[in-house]
Short mmCIF file of N, CA, C and O in Angstrom, two decimals:
data_model
loop_
_atom_site.label_atom_id
_atom_site.label_comp_id
_atom_site.label_asym_id
_atom_site.label_seq_id
_atom_site.Cartn_x
_atom_site.Cartn_y
_atom_site.Cartn_z
N MET A 1 34.57 248.97 60.28
CA MET A 1 34.01 248.62 58.99
C MET A 1 34.80 249.38 57.91
O MET A 1 34.94 250.59 57.99
N GLN A 2 35.27 248.64 56.92
CA GLN A 2 35.98 249.24 55.81
C GLN A 2 35.00 249.54 54.69
O GLN A 2 34.21 248.68 54.31
N ILE A 3 35.05 250.75 54.17
CA ILE A 3 34.17 251.16 53.09
C ILE A 3 35.03 251.57 51.91
O ILE A 3 35.88 252.44 52.04
N SER A 4 34.82 250.92 50.77
CA SER A 4 35.52 251.32 49.55
C SER A 4 34.49 251.79 48.54
O SER A 4 33.50 251.10 48.27
N ILE A 5 34.72 252.98 48.01
CA ILE A 5 33.79 253.59 47.07
C ILE A 5 34.54 253.84 45.77
O ILE A 5 35.60 254.46 45.77
N SER A 6 33.99 253.34 44.67
CA SER A 6 34.61 253.56 43.38
C SER A 6 33.55 254.04 42.39
O SER A 6 32.36 253.82 42.59
N GLY A 7 34.01 254.68 41.34
CA GLY A 7 33.11 255.21 40.34
C GLY A 7 33.40 254.65 38.98
O GLY A 7 34.56 254.44 38.62
N HIS A 8 32.37 254.39 38.23
CA HIS A 8 32.48 253.91 36.86
C HIS A 8 31.83 254.94 35.96
O HIS A 8 30.61 255.12 36.02
N HIS A 9 32.61 255.65 35.19
CA HIS A 9 32.16 256.76 34.34
C HIS A 9 31.67 257.94 35.17
O HIS A 9 30.83 258.72 34.70
N VAL A 10 32.13 258.05 36.38
CA VAL A 10 31.76 259.18 37.23
C VAL A 10 32.92 259.45 38.20
O VAL A 10 33.58 258.51 38.66
N ASP A 11 33.19 260.72 38.45
CA ASP A 11 34.19 261.08 39.44
C ASP A 11 33.56 261.08 40.82
O ASP A 11 32.50 261.68 41.01
N VAL A 12 34.21 260.42 41.74
CA VAL A 12 33.69 260.37 43.11
C VAL A 12 34.28 261.57 43.85
O VAL A 12 35.45 261.58 44.22
N THR A 13 33.45 262.57 44.04
CA THR A 13 33.90 263.79 44.71
C THR A 13 33.90 263.58 46.22
O THR A 13 33.26 262.65 46.73
N PRO A 14 34.61 264.42 46.96
CA PRO A 14 34.59 264.29 48.42
C PRO A 14 33.19 264.41 49.01
O PRO A 14 32.88 263.75 50.00
N ALA A 15 32.32 265.21 48.40
CA ALA A 15 30.96 265.34 48.91
C ALA A 15 30.19 264.03 48.75
O ALA A 15 29.48 263.60 49.68
N ILE A 16 30.34 263.38 47.61
CA ILE A 16 29.66 262.10 47.39
C ILE A 16 30.23 261.04 48.31
O ILE A 16 29.50 260.24 48.90
N ARG A 17 31.55 261.05 48.48
CA ARG A 17 32.21 260.07 49.36
C ARG A 17 31.74 260.25 50.80
O ARG A 17 31.42 259.27 51.49
N ASP A 18 31.66 261.48 51.28
CA ASP A 18 31.19 261.74 52.63
C ASP A 18 29.73 261.31 52.81
O ASP A 18 29.36 260.76 53.85
N TYR A 19 28.90 261.59 51.80
CA TYR A 19 27.49 261.21 51.87
C TYR A 19 27.34 259.69 51.94
O TYR A 19 26.55 259.18 52.74
N CYS A 20 28.11 258.96 51.12
CA CYS A 20 28.07 257.50 51.16
C CYS A 20 28.53 256.97 52.51
O CYS A 20 27.90 256.08 53.08
N ASN A 21 29.62 257.51 53.01
CA ASN A 21 30.13 257.07 54.31
C ASN A 21 29.11 257.32 55.42
O ASN A 21 28.89 256.47 56.28
N GLN A 22 28.47 258.48 55.39
CA GLN A 22 27.48 258.83 56.40
C GLN A 22 26.30 257.86 56.35
O GLN A 22 25.83 257.39 57.39
N LYS A 23 25.81 257.54 55.16
CA LYS A 23 24.66 256.64 55.02
C LYS A 23 25.02 255.20 55.39
O LYS A 23 24.25 254.50 56.04
N LEU A 24 26.22 254.75 55.00
CA LEU A 24 26.60 253.36 55.25
C LEU A 24 26.99 253.13 56.70
O LEU A 24 26.90 252.00 57.19
N GLU A 25 27.40 254.16 57.41
CA GLU A 25 27.71 254.00 58.83
C GLU A 25 26.45 253.67 59.63
O GLU A 25 26.53 253.04 60.67
N LYS A 26 25.29 254.08 59.12
CA LYS A 26 24.04 253.77 59.81
C LYS A 26 23.73 252.28 59.80
O LYS A 26 22.99 251.79 60.65
N LEU A 27 24.30 251.55 58.83
CA LEU A 27 24.07 250.10 58.78
C LEU A 27 24.69 249.40 59.97
O LEU A 27 24.19 248.37 60.42
N SER A 28 25.77 249.94 60.50
CA SER A 28 26.45 249.29 61.62
C SER A 28 25.64 249.39 62.91
O SER A 28 25.93 248.68 63.87
N ARG A 29 24.61 250.24 62.94
CA ARG A 29 23.74 250.30 64.12
C ARG A 29 22.89 249.04 64.24
O ARG A 29 22.56 248.61 65.34
N HIS A 30 22.54 248.44 63.10
CA HIS A 30 21.67 247.27 63.11
C HIS A 30 22.44 245.96 63.21
O HIS A 30 21.91 244.98 63.71
N HIS A 31 23.64 245.95 62.70
CA HIS A 31 24.43 244.72 62.74
C HIS A 31 25.87 245.10 63.04
O HIS A 31 26.47 245.91 62.34
N ASP A 32 26.44 244.51 64.09
CA ASP A 32 27.77 244.92 64.52
C ASP A 32 28.90 244.10 63.91
O ASP A 32 30.05 244.39 64.13
N ARG A 33 28.59 243.09 63.10
CA ARG A 33 29.63 242.24 62.52
C ARG A 33 29.88 242.53 61.05
O ARG A 33 30.30 241.65 60.30
N ILE A 34 29.66 243.73 60.61
CA ILE A 34 29.94 244.11 59.23
C ILE A 34 31.45 244.34 59.12
O ILE A 34 32.01 245.14 59.86
N THR A 35 32.09 243.62 58.21
CA THR A 35 33.54 243.75 58.07
C THR A 35 33.93 244.70 56.95
O THR A 35 34.84 245.51 57.12
N SER A 36 33.25 244.61 55.81
CA SER A 36 33.62 245.50 54.70
C SER A 36 32.41 245.80 53.83
O SER A 36 31.44 245.03 53.78
N THR A 37 32.50 246.92 53.12
CA THR A 37 31.45 247.34 52.21
C THR A 37 32.10 247.87 50.94
O THR A 37 32.99 248.72 51.02
N ASN A 38 31.67 247.38 49.79
CA ASN A 38 32.17 247.84 48.50
C ASN A 38 31.03 248.51 47.76
O ASN A 38 29.98 247.90 47.55
N VAL A 39 31.23 249.76 47.35
CA VAL A 39 30.20 250.53 46.65
C VAL A 39 30.73 250.91 45.28
O VAL A 39 31.87 251.39 45.16
N ILE A 40 29.92 250.71 44.26
CA ILE A 40 30.27 251.12 42.90
C ILE A 40 29.19 252.07 42.42
O ILE A 40 28.01 251.71 42.35
N LEU A 41 29.58 253.28 42.07
CA LEU A 41 28.67 254.29 41.55
C LEU A 41 28.93 254.41 40.06
O LEU A 41 30.09 254.49 39.63
N SER A 42 27.88 254.45 39.26
CA SER A 42 28.06 254.54 37.82
C SER A 42 26.97 255.40 37.20
O SER A 42 25.92 255.64 37.80
N VAL A 43 27.25 255.86 35.98
CA VAL A 43 26.31 256.68 35.23
C VAL A 43 26.12 256.03 33.87
O VAL A 43 27.08 255.69 33.19
N ASP A 44 24.87 255.85 33.47
CA ASP A 44 24.53 255.31 32.17
C ASP A 44 23.52 256.24 31.53
O ASP A 44 22.33 256.17 31.83
N LYS A 45 24.00 257.13 30.71
CA LYS A 45 23.22 258.20 30.08
C LYS A 45 22.58 259.07 31.16
O LYS A 45 23.27 259.78 31.86
N LEU A 46 21.29 259.00 31.35
CA LEU A 46 20.62 259.85 32.35
C LEU A 46 20.30 259.11 33.64
O LEU A 46 19.69 259.68 34.54
N ILE A 47 20.70 257.85 33.73
CA ILE A 47 20.37 257.04 34.91
C ILE A 47 21.61 256.89 35.78
O ILE A 47 22.66 256.46 35.32
N GLN A 48 21.47 257.26 37.04
CA GLN A 48 22.54 257.11 38.02
C GLN A 48 22.33 255.78 38.73
O GLN A 48 21.23 255.48 39.18
N LYS A 49 23.39 254.98 38.84
CA LYS A 49 23.28 253.66 39.46
C LYS A 49 24.22 253.56 40.66
O LYS A 49 25.31 254.12 40.64
N ALA A 50 23.77 252.84 41.66
CA ALA A 50 24.59 252.56 42.83
C ALA A 50 24.45 251.09 43.16
O ALA A 50 23.34 250.57 43.23
N GLU A 51 25.59 250.41 43.34
CA GLU A 51 25.61 249.00 43.72
C GLU A 51 26.48 248.85 44.94
O GLU A 51 27.49 249.54 45.08
N ALA A 52 26.11 247.94 45.82
CA ALA A 52 26.92 247.72 47.02
C ALA A 52 26.89 246.26 47.42
O ALA A 52 25.88 245.57 47.26
N THR A 53 28.02 245.82 47.94
CA THR A 53 28.14 244.49 48.52
C THR A 53 28.62 244.67 49.95
O THR A 53 29.66 245.28 50.19
N VAL A 54 27.85 244.15 50.89
CA VAL A 54 28.20 244.24 52.31
C VAL A 54 28.59 242.85 52.78
O VAL A 54 27.83 241.89 52.59
N HIS A 55 29.77 242.75 53.36
CA HIS A 55 30.23 241.46 53.86
C HIS A 55 30.07 241.44 55.38
O HIS A 55 30.68 242.23 56.09
N VAL A 56 29.21 240.55 55.84
CA VAL A 56 29.01 240.31 57.26
C VAL A 56 29.65 238.96 57.54
O VAL A 56 29.75 238.12 56.64
N THR A 57 30.11 238.75 58.74
CA THR A 57 30.75 237.49 59.08
C THR A 57 29.86 236.32 58.68
O THR A 57 28.79 236.13 59.25
N GLY A 58 30.29 235.58 57.65
CA GLY A 58 29.55 234.41 57.21
C GLY A 58 28.49 234.67 56.15
O GLY A 58 27.85 233.73 55.69
N GLN A 59 28.30 235.89 55.72
CA GLN A 59 27.22 236.19 54.78
C GLN A 59 27.58 237.42 53.95
O GLN A 59 28.21 238.34 54.45
N ASP A 60 27.14 237.46 52.68
CA ASP A 60 27.29 238.62 51.82
C ASP A 60 25.91 239.11 51.40
O ASP A 60 25.03 238.31 51.11
N PHE A 61 25.75 240.42 51.37
CA PHE A 61 24.49 241.03 50.94
C PHE A 61 24.78 241.95 49.77
O PHE A 61 25.75 242.70 49.79
N PHE A 62 23.92 241.91 48.75
CA PHE A 62 24.09 242.73 47.56
C PHE A 62 22.81 243.51 47.31
O PHE A 62 21.71 242.98 47.47
N ALA A 63 22.97 244.76 46.91
CA ALA A 63 21.82 245.58 46.55
C ALA A 63 22.25 246.56 45.46
O ALA A 63 23.41 246.97 45.42
N ASN A 64 21.32 246.91 44.61
CA ASN A 64 21.57 247.95 43.62
C ASN A 64 20.33 248.81 43.47
O ASN A 64 19.22 248.37 43.77
N SER A 65 20.54 250.02 43.02
CA SER A 65 19.40 250.92 42.81
C SER A 65 19.74 251.88 41.69
O SER A 65 20.91 252.16 41.41
N GLU A 66 18.70 252.38 41.05
CA GLU A 66 18.83 253.32 39.95
C GLU A 66 17.90 254.50 40.20
O GLU A 66 16.80 254.33 40.72
N SER A 67 18.37 255.68 39.80
CA SER A 67 17.56 256.87 39.95
C SER A 67 18.11 257.95 39.01
O SER A 67 19.18 257.80 38.43
N GLU A 68 17.37 259.03 38.87
CA GLU A 68 17.85 260.15 38.08
C GLU A 68 18.85 260.99 38.86
O GLU A 68 19.62 261.74 38.29
N ASN A 69 18.84 260.85 40.18
CA ASN A 69 19.74 261.60 41.06
C ASN A 69 20.63 260.60 41.80
O ASN A 69 20.14 259.61 42.34
N LEU A 70 21.92 260.86 41.85
CA LEU A 70 22.85 259.93 42.49
C LEU A 70 22.61 259.84 43.99
O LEU A 70 22.70 258.77 44.57
N TYR A 71 22.27 260.94 44.62
CA TYR A 71 22.00 260.93 46.06
C TYR A 71 20.75 260.11 46.38
O TYR A 71 20.71 259.40 47.38
N ALA A 72 19.74 260.19 45.52
CA ALA A 72 18.53 259.38 45.72
C ALA A 72 18.84 257.90 45.52
O ALA A 72 18.29 257.05 46.24
N ALA A 73 19.73 257.58 44.58
CA ALA A 73 20.12 256.18 44.38
C ALA A 73 20.86 255.65 45.60
O ALA A 73 20.66 254.50 46.01
N ILE A 74 21.71 256.46 46.21
CA ILE A 74 22.43 256.06 47.41
C ILE A 74 21.47 255.85 48.57
O ILE A 74 21.59 254.89 49.33
N ASP A 75 20.48 256.74 48.70
CA ASP A 75 19.47 256.58 49.75
C ASP A 75 18.70 255.27 49.59
O ASP A 75 18.49 254.53 50.55
N SER A 76 18.26 254.99 48.37
CA SER A 76 17.51 253.77 48.10
C SER A 76 18.38 252.54 48.37
O SER A 76 17.90 251.54 48.91
N LEU A 77 19.64 252.63 48.01
CA LEU A 77 20.57 251.52 48.23
C LEU A 77 20.73 251.21 49.70
O LEU A 77 20.65 250.05 50.12
N THR A 78 20.92 252.23 50.52
CA THR A 78 21.10 251.99 51.95
C THR A 78 19.82 251.48 52.59
O THR A 78 19.88 250.67 53.52
N ASP A 79 18.66 251.92 52.10
CA ASP A 79 17.39 251.40 52.62
C ASP A 79 17.25 249.91 52.32
O ASP A 79 16.82 249.13 53.19
N LYS A 80 17.62 249.50 51.12
CA LYS A 80 17.54 248.09 50.74
C LYS A 80 18.48 247.24 51.60
O LYS A 80 18.11 246.17 52.08
N LEU A 81 19.70 247.73 51.77
CA LEU A 81 20.66 246.98 52.59
C LEU A 81 20.22 246.92 54.04
O LEU A 81 20.40 245.90 54.71
N ASP A 82 19.63 247.99 54.52
CA ASP A 82 19.13 248.03 55.90
C ASP A 82 18.05 246.98 56.12
O ASP A 82 18.08 246.25 57.10
N ARG A 83 17.12 246.87 55.17
CA ARG A 83 16.06 245.86 55.28
C ARG A 83 16.64 244.45 55.25
O ARG A 83 16.21 243.57 56.00
N GLN A 84 17.63 244.22 54.38
CA GLN A 84 18.24 242.89 54.30
C GLN A 84 18.95 242.53 55.60
O GLN A 84 18.84 241.40 56.08
N LEU A 85 19.68 243.49 56.18
CA LEU A 85 20.39 243.21 57.42
C LEU A 85 19.44 242.96 58.58
O LEU A 85 19.69 242.08 59.41
N LEU A 86 18.37 243.73 58.66
CA LEU A 86 17.39 243.51 59.72
C LEU A 86 16.72 242.14 59.59
O LEU A 86 16.54 241.44 60.59
N LYS A 87 16.38 241.74 58.37
CA LYS A 87 15.76 240.45 58.15
C LYS A 87 16.72 239.33 58.52
O LYS A 87 16.33 238.34 59.16
N TYR A 88 17.99 239.47 58.17
CA TYR A 88 19.00 238.46 58.51
C TYR A 88 19.18 238.36 60.02
O TYR A 88 19.27 237.27 60.57
N LYS A 89 19.20 239.51 60.68
CA LYS A 89 19.38 239.52 62.13
C LYS A 89 18.19 238.87 62.83
O LYS A 89 18.35 238.13 63.79
N GLU A 90 16.98 239.15 62.35
CA GLU A 90 15.79 238.54 62.94
C GLU A 90 15.79 237.03 62.75
O GLU A 90 15.42 236.28 63.65
N LYS A 91 16.19 236.56 61.58
CA LYS A 91 16.23 235.13 61.32
C LYS A 91 17.24 234.44 62.23
O LYS A 91 16.99 233.36 62.76
N ARG A 92 18.40 235.06 62.40
CA ARG A 92 19.43 234.46 63.26
C ARG A 92 18.97 234.39 64.70
O ARG A 92 19.20 233.39 65.38
N SER A 93 18.34 235.43 65.19
CA SER A 93 17.92 235.42 66.60
C SER A 93 16.70 234.50 66.81
O SER A 93 16.54 233.94 67.88
N ALA A 94 15.86 234.33 65.79
CA ALA A 94 14.68 233.47 65.92
C ALA A 94 15.07 231.99 65.94
O ALA A 94 14.40 231.19 66.58
N HIS A 95 16.13 231.63 65.27
CA HIS A 95 16.54 230.23 65.20
C HIS A 95 17.30 229.77 66.44
O HIS A 95 17.50 228.60 66.64
N ARG A 96 17.73 230.69 67.23
CA ARG A 96 18.50 230.31 68.40
C ARG A 96 17.52 230.19 69.51
O ARG A 96 17.34 229.98 70.47
#
C-alpha cells in the first residue's frame, strides 16, 4: 500500500508522518486490496483538518475530520475509513 502524506499550511514532521503511517497500516488488516492512500493535513486558524482518499481495487473511499488537535483528527479519520471499509467488505461478501 502506497501512502502519500502532504500538508497544506502545515509542516509534516517525521513524528506526524510516522503516526499517520502507523494508523493507516491498520486499515490493511480489514481489506487486503488497498492500493494507495492520499492524506492531506491542513490548518485553518485553530482547527486542524485531515482528509484522506483510499483507493481499493474498483472503489474509492473519502473521509475528512476536524479537531483542535491534529493527532485527534488523524484518529477520527482512520476510524471513519475503517468503518467504511468494513461496511464495503460486508456488502461484497453478502452479495456473493
